XYZ file of C-alpha atoms in Angstrom:
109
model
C 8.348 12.453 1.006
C 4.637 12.453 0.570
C 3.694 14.671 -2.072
C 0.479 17.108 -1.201
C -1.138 16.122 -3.669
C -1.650 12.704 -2.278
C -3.639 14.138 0.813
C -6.784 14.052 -1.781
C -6.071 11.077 -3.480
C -7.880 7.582 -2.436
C -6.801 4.181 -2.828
C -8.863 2.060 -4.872
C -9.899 -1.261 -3.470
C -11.399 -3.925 -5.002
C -13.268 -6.447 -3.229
C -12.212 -10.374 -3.908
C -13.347 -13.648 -2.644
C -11.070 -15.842 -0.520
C -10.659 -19.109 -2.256
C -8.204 -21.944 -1.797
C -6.055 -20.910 -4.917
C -5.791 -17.001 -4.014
C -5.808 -15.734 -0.755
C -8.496 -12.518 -0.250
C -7.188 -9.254 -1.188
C -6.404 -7.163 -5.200
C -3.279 -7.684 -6.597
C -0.694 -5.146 -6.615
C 3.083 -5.179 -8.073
C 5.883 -4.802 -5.518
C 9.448 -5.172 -5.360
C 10.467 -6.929 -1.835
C 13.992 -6.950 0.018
C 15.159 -4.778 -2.519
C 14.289 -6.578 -6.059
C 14.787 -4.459 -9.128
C 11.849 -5.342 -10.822
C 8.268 -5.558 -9.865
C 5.994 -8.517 -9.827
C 2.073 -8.850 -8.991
C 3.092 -10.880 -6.043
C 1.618 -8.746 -3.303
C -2.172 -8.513 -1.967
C -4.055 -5.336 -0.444
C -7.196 -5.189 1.278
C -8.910 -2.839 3.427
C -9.589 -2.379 7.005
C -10.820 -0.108 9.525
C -9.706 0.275 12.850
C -10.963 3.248 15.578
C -11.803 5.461 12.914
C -8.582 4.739 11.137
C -8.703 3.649 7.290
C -6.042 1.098 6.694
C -4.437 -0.533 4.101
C -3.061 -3.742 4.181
C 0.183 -4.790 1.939
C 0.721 -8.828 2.146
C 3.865 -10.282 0.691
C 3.796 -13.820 -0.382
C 5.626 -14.939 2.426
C 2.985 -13.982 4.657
C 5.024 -10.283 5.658
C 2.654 -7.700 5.469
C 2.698 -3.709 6.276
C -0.046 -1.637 7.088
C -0.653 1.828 6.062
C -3.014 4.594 7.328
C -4.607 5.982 4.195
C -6.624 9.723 4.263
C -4.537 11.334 6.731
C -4.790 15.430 6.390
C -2.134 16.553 5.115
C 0.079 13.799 4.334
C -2.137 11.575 2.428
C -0.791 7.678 3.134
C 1.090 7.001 6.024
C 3.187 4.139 7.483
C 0.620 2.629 10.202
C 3.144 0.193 12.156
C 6.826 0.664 12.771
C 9.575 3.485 12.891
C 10.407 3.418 9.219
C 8.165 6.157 7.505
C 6.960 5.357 3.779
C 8.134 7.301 1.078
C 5.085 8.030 -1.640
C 5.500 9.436 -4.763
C 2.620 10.092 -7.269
C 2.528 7.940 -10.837
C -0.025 7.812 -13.463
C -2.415 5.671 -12.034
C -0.891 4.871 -8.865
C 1.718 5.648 -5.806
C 5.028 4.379 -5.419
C 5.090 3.508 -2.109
C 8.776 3.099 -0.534
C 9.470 1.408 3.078
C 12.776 0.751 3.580
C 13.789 -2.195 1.117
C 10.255 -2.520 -0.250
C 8.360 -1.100 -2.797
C 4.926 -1.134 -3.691
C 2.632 -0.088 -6.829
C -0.922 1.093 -5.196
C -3.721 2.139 -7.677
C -5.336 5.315 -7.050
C -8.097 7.827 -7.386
C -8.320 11.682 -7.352
């Protein structure tokens, strides 16, 4: 469940350049399809869309899950799909649980 603390925290983006070696987007550690351990094989970036701030999780399969970030009261939200994320608060960073997949988001208070 998202913790209320998260509904004042902000993900922290970091702007890359697309080049032909690394696709555009900060690194972040996940755990897909239900690994045990987490690898920095997973991409964010940012978007907007009708007022809505998104995050964008891509796995390196080309997968990717969106999120709604900022929402009152709840903080991070699934954006797409019935599965709801699960967010819990780390030093440094959210666990972020949808179904088999887990993701390591950095974060700011």
């Amino acid at each position: 469940m998202i913790r209320s603390a998260l509904a004042c925290a902000t993900i922290l983006l970091v702007g890359c350049s697309e080049t032909e070696d690394q696709p555009a987007g900060t690194p972040v550690s996940c755990a897909i399809g239900g690994a045990p351990n987490f690898a920095d094989d997973c991409t964010m970036e940012r978007a907007d869309r009708e007022g809505e701030r998104l995050v964008i999780v891509r796995h390196p399969d080309g997968v990717f899950r969106r999120f709604e970030i900022g929402v009152p009261e709840r903080g991070l939200i699934t954006a797409d799909g019935m599965e709801q994320a699960a967010v819990e608060r780390r030093d440094g960073f959210v666990e972020v649980r949808v179904g088999a997949d887990r993701y390591r988001l950095p974060i700011t208070d």
